[in-house]
CSV table of C-alpha atoms in Angstrom, one decimal:
chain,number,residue,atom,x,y,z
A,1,UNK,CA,-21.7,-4.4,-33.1
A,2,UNK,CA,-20.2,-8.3,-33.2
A,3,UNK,CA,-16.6,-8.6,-34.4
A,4,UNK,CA,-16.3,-12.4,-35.4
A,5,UNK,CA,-13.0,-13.7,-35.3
A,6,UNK,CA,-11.2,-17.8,-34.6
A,7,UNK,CA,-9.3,-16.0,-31.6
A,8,UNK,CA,-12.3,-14.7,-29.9
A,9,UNK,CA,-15.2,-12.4,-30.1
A,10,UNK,CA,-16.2,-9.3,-28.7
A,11,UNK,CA,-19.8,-7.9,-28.9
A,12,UNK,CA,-21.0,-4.3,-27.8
A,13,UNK,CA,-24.7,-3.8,-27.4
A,14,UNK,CA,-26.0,0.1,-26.1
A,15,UNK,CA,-30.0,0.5,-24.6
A,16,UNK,CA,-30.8,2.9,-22.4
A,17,UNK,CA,-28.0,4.9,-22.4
A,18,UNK,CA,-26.0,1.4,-21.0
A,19,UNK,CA,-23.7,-0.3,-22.8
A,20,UNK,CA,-22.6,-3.7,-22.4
A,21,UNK,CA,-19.8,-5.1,-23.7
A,22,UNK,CA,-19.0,-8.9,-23.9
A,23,UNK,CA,-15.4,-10.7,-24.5
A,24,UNK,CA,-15.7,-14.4,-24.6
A,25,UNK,CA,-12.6,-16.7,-26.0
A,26,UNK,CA,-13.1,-20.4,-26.0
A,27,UNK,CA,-10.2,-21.3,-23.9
A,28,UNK,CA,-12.0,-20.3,-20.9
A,29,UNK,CA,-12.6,-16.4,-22.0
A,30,UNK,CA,-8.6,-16.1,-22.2
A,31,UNK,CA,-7.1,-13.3,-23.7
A,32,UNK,CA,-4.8,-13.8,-27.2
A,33,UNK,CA,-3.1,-10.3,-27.6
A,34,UNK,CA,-5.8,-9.8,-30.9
A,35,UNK,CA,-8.7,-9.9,-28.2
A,36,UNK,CA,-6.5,-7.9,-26.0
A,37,UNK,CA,-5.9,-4.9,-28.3
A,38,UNK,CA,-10.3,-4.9,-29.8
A,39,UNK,CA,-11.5,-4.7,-26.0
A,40,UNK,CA,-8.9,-1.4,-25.7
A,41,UNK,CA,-10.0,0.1,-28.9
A,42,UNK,CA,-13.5,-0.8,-27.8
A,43,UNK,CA,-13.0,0.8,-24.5
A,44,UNK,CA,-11.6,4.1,-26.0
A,45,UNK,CA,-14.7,3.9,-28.7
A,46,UNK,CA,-17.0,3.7,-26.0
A,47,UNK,CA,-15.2,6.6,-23.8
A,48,UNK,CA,-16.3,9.0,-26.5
A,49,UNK,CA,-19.8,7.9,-27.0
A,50,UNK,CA,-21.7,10.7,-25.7
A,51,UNK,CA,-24.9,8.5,-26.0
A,52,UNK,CA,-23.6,6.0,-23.5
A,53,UNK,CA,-23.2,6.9,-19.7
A,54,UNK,CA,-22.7,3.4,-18.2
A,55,UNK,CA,-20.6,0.8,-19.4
A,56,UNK,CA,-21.3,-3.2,-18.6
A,57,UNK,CA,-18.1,-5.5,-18.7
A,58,UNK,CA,-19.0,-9.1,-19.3
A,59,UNK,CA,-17.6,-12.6,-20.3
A,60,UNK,CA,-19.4,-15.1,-22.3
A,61,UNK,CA,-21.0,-18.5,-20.7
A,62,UNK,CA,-21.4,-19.5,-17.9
A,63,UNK,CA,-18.2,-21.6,-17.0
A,64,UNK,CA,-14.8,-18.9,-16.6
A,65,UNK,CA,-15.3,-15.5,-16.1
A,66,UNK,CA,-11.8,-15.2,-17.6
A,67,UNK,CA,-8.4,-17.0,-17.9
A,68,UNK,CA,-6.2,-14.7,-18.3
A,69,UNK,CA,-3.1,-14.7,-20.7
A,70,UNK,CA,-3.7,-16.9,-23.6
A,71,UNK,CA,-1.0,-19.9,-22.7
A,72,UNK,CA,-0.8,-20.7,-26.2
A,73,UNK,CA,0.6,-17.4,-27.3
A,74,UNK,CA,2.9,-17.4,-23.9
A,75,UNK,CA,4.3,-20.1,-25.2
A,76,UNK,CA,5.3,-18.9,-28.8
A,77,UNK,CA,6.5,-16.1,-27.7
A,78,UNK,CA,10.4,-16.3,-28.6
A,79,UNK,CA,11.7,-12.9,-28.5
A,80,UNK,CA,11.9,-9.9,-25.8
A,81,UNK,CA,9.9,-7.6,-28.1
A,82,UNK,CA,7.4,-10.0,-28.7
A,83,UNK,CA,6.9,-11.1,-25.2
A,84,UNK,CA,6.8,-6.9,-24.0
A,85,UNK,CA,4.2,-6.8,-26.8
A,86,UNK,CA,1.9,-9.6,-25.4
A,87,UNK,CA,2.2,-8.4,-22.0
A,88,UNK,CA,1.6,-4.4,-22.9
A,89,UNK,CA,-1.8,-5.8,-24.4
A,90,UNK,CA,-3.0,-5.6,-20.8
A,91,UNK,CA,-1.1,-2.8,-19.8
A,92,UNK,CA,-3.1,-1.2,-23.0
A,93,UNK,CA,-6.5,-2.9,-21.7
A,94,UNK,CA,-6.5,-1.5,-17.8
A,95,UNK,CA,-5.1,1.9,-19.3
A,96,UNK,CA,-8.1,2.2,-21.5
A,97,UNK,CA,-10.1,0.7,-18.1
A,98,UNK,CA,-8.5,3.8,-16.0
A,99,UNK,CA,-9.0,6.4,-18.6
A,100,UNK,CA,-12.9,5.6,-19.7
A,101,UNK,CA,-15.0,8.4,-19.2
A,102,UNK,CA,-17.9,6.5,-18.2
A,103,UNK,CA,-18.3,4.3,-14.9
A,104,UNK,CA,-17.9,0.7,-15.7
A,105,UNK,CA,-19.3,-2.1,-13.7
A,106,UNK,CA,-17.6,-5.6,-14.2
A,107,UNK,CA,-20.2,-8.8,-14.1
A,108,UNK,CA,-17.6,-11.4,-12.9
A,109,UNK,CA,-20.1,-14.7,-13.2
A,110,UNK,CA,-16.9,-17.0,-12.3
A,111,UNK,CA,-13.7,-17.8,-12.2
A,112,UNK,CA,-11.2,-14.9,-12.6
A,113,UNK,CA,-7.1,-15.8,-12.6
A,114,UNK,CA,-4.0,-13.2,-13.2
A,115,UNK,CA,-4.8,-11.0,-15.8
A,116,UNK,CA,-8.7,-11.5,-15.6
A,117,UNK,CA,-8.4,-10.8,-11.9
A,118,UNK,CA,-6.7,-7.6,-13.0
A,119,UNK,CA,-9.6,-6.7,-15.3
A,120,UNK,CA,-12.0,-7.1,-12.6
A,121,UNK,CA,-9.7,-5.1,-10.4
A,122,UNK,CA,-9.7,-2.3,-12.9
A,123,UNK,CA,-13.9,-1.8,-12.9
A,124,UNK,CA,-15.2,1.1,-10.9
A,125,UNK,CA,-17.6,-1.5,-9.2
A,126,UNK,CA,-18.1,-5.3,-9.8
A,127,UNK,CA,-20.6,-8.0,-8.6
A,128,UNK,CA,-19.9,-11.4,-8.4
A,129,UNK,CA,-21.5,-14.9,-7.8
A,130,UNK,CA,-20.2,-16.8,-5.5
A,131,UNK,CA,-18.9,-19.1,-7.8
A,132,UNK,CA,-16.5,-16.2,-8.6
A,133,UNK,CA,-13.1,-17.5,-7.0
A,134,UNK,CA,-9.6,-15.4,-7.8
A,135,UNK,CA,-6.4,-17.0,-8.1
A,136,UNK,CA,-3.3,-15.2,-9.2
A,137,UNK,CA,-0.9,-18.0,-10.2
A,138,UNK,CA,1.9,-16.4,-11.7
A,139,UNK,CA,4.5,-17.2,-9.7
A,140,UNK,CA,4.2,-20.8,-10.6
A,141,UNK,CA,4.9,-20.3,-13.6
A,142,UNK,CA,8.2,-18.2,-13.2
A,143,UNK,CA,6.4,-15.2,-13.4
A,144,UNK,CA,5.1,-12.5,-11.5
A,145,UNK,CA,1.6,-10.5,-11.9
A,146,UNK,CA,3.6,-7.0,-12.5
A,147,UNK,CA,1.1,-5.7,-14.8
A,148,UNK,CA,-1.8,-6.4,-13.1
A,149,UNK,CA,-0.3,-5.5,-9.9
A,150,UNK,CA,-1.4,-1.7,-9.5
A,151,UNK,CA,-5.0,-1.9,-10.4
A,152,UNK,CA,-5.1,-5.2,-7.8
A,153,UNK,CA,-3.4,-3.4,-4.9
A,154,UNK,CA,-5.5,-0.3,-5.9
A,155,UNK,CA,-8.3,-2.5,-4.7
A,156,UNK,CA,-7.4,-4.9,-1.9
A,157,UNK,CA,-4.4,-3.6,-0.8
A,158,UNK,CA,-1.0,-4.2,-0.3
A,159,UNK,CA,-1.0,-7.2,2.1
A,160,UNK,CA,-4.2,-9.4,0.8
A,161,UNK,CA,-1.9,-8.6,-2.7
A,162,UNK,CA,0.8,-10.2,-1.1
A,163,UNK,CA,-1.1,-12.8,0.2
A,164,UNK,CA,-2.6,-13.9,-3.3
A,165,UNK,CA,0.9,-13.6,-4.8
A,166,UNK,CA,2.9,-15.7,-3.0
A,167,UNK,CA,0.4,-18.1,-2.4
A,168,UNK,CA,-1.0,-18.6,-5.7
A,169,UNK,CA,-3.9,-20.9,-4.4
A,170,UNK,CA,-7.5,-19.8,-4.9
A,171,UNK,CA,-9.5,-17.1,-2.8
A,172,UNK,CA,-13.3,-17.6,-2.3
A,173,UNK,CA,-15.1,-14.7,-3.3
A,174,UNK,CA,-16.2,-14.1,0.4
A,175,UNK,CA,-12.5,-13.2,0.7
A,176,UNK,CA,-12.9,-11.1,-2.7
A,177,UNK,CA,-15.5,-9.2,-1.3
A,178,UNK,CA,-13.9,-8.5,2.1
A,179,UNK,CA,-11.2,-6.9,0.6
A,180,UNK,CA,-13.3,-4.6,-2.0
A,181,UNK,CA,-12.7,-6.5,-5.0
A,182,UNK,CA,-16.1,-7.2,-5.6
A,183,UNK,CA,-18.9,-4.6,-4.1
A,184,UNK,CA,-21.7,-7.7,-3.6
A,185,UNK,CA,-21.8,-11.3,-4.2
A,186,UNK,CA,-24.8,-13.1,-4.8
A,187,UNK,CA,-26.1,-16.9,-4.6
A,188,UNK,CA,-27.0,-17.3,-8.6
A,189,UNK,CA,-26.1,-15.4,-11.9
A,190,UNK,CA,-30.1,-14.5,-12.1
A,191,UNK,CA,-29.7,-12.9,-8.7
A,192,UNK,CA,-26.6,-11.1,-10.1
A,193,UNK,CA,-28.1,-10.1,-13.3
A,194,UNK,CA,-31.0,-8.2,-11.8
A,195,UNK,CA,-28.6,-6.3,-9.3
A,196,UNK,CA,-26.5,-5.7,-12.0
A,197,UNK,CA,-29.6,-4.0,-14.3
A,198,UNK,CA,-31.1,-2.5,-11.8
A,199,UNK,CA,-27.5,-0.4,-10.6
A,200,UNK,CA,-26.6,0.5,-14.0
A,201,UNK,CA,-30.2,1.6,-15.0
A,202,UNK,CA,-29.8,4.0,-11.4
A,203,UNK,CA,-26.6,5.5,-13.2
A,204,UNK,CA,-27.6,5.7,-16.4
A,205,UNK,CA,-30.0,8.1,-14.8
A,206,UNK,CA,-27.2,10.5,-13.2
A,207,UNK,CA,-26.0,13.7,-14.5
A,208,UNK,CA,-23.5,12.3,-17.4
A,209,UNK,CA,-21.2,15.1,-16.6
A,210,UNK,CA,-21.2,14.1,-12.8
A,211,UNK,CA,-20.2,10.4,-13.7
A,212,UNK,CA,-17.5,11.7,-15.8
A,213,UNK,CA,-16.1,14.0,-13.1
A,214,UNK,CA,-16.6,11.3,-10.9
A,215,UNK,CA,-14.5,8.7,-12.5
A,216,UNK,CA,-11.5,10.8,-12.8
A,217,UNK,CA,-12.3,11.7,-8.9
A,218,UNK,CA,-11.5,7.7,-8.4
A,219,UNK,CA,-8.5,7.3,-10.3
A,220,UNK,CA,-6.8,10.4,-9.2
A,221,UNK,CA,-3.1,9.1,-8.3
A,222,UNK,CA,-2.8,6.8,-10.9
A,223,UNK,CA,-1.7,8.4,-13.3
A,224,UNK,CA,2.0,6.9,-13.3
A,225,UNK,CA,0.6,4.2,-14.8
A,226,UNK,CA,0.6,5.0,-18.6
A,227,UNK,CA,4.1,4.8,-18.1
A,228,UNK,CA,4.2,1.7,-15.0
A,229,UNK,CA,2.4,-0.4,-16.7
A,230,UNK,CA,4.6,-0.7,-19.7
A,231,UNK,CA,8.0,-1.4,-17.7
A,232,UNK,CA,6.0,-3.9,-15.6
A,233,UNK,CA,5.3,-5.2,-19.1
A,234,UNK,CA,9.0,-6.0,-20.2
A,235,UNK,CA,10.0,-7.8,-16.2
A,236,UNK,CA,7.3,-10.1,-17.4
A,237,UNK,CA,8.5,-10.0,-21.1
A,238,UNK,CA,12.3,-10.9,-20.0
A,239,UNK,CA,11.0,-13.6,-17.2
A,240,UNK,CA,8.5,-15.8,-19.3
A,241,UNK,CA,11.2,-16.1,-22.2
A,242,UNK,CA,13.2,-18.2,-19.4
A,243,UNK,CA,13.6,-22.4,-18.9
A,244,UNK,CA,11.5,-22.2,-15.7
A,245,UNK,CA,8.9,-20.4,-17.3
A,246,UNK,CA,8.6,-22.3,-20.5
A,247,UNK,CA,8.4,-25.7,-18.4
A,248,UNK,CA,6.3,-24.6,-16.3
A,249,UNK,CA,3.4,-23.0,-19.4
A,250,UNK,CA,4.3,-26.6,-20.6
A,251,UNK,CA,3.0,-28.6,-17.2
A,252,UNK,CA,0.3,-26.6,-16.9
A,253,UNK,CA,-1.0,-27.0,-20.7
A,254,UNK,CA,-0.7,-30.7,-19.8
């Protein structure tokens, strides 16, 4: 089904027992908090489709895979509650990630920063170009990635976390790959579309009730997070409503 809307779209398609779901925003596949909170609902929809075993997370185009926070809605924020809101929206996004029943495999084509690097971080297996740099910038813009922070330390650990954080430069998808973000990388998108098909076809084939047994086998320990998430939500909330934060959206919208 195809949910049109100004702020975004959001398209799920199911064949073969795979179903692949497609966000795509035109400020480089950025996520407003309406976007945010149709990919969760979508998410849980799919979770308790008992005709669909694999799920397929992918962006639209060919430039971004995705942004992260929509700066535009950063910026209008004015309020704690609001700016807790925007944030939860992907605390409510990886939750829904974390508590799918089905296996989903991320298609990062490119670029991924903060949030969107989070989102890859919270597929049970992604496969990337190698056009598919991560950045997490946050902290140049007087704040932090808190929310994101689990599901990306889940992945890569503590130190390359670290690492990323505090240097908030980009990291070459060689470097994604060697620290189990991304599974494989490959030279072109049609190269990545056929792995892609082909490994989600292989699952599709699996006992369904293995998969789902298997999933919760990979998030065991996590399960601090429906609560995590959301204070991590308001220490991002309370920082971006500050004068380093605001000037700094500003420069970078500039």
């Amino acid at each position: 089904m195809a949910l049109q809307n100004p702020n975004g779209f959001l398209l799920t398609t199911i064949e073969n027992k795979i179903a692949t779901l497609e966000f795509g925003h035109p400020a480089s596949n950025s996520f407003p908090s309406n976007l945010l909170n149709r990919l969760t609902n979508e998410l849980n929809n799919l979770s308790n489709n008992s005709v669909v075993s694999v799920i397929v997370l992918k962006s639209s185009g060919s430039g971004a895979f995705c942004a992260g926070a929509s700066f535009d809605e950063l910026l209008a924020v004015s309020n704690q509650e609001e700016a807790t809101q925007f944030f939860s929206g992907f605390a409510n996004v990886l939750n829904a990630m974390r508590n799918c029943s089905k296996i989903i495999i991320g298609r990062i084509h490119g670029k991924a920063v903060g949030g969107g690097v989070g989102i890859v971080a919270a597929c049970d297996y992604a496969l990337a170009t190698t056009e598919s740099t991560i950045k997490l910038s946050e902290l140049a813009l007087g704040i932090g990635p808190f929310v994101i922070e689990p599901a990306v330390t889940r992945k890569i650990g503590k130190s390359a976390m670290a690492e990323m954080t505090l240097e908030t430069e980009w990291k070459s998808a060689s470097w994604a790959n060697q620290k189990g973000l991304f599974a494989q990388i490959f030279e072109t998108t049609t190269e990545l579309d056929s792995e892609i098909s082909a490994f989600a076809n292989k699952l599709a084939n699996y006992n369904p009730e293995t998969l789902v047994e298997m999933k919760k086998m990979f998030w065991e320990g996590t399960e601090n997070w429906k609560t995590l998430l959301y204070e991590r939500a308001e220490i991002s909330g309370k920082l971006v409503l500050s004068d380093f934060s605001k000037k700094a959206l500003n420069q970078f919208k500039k």
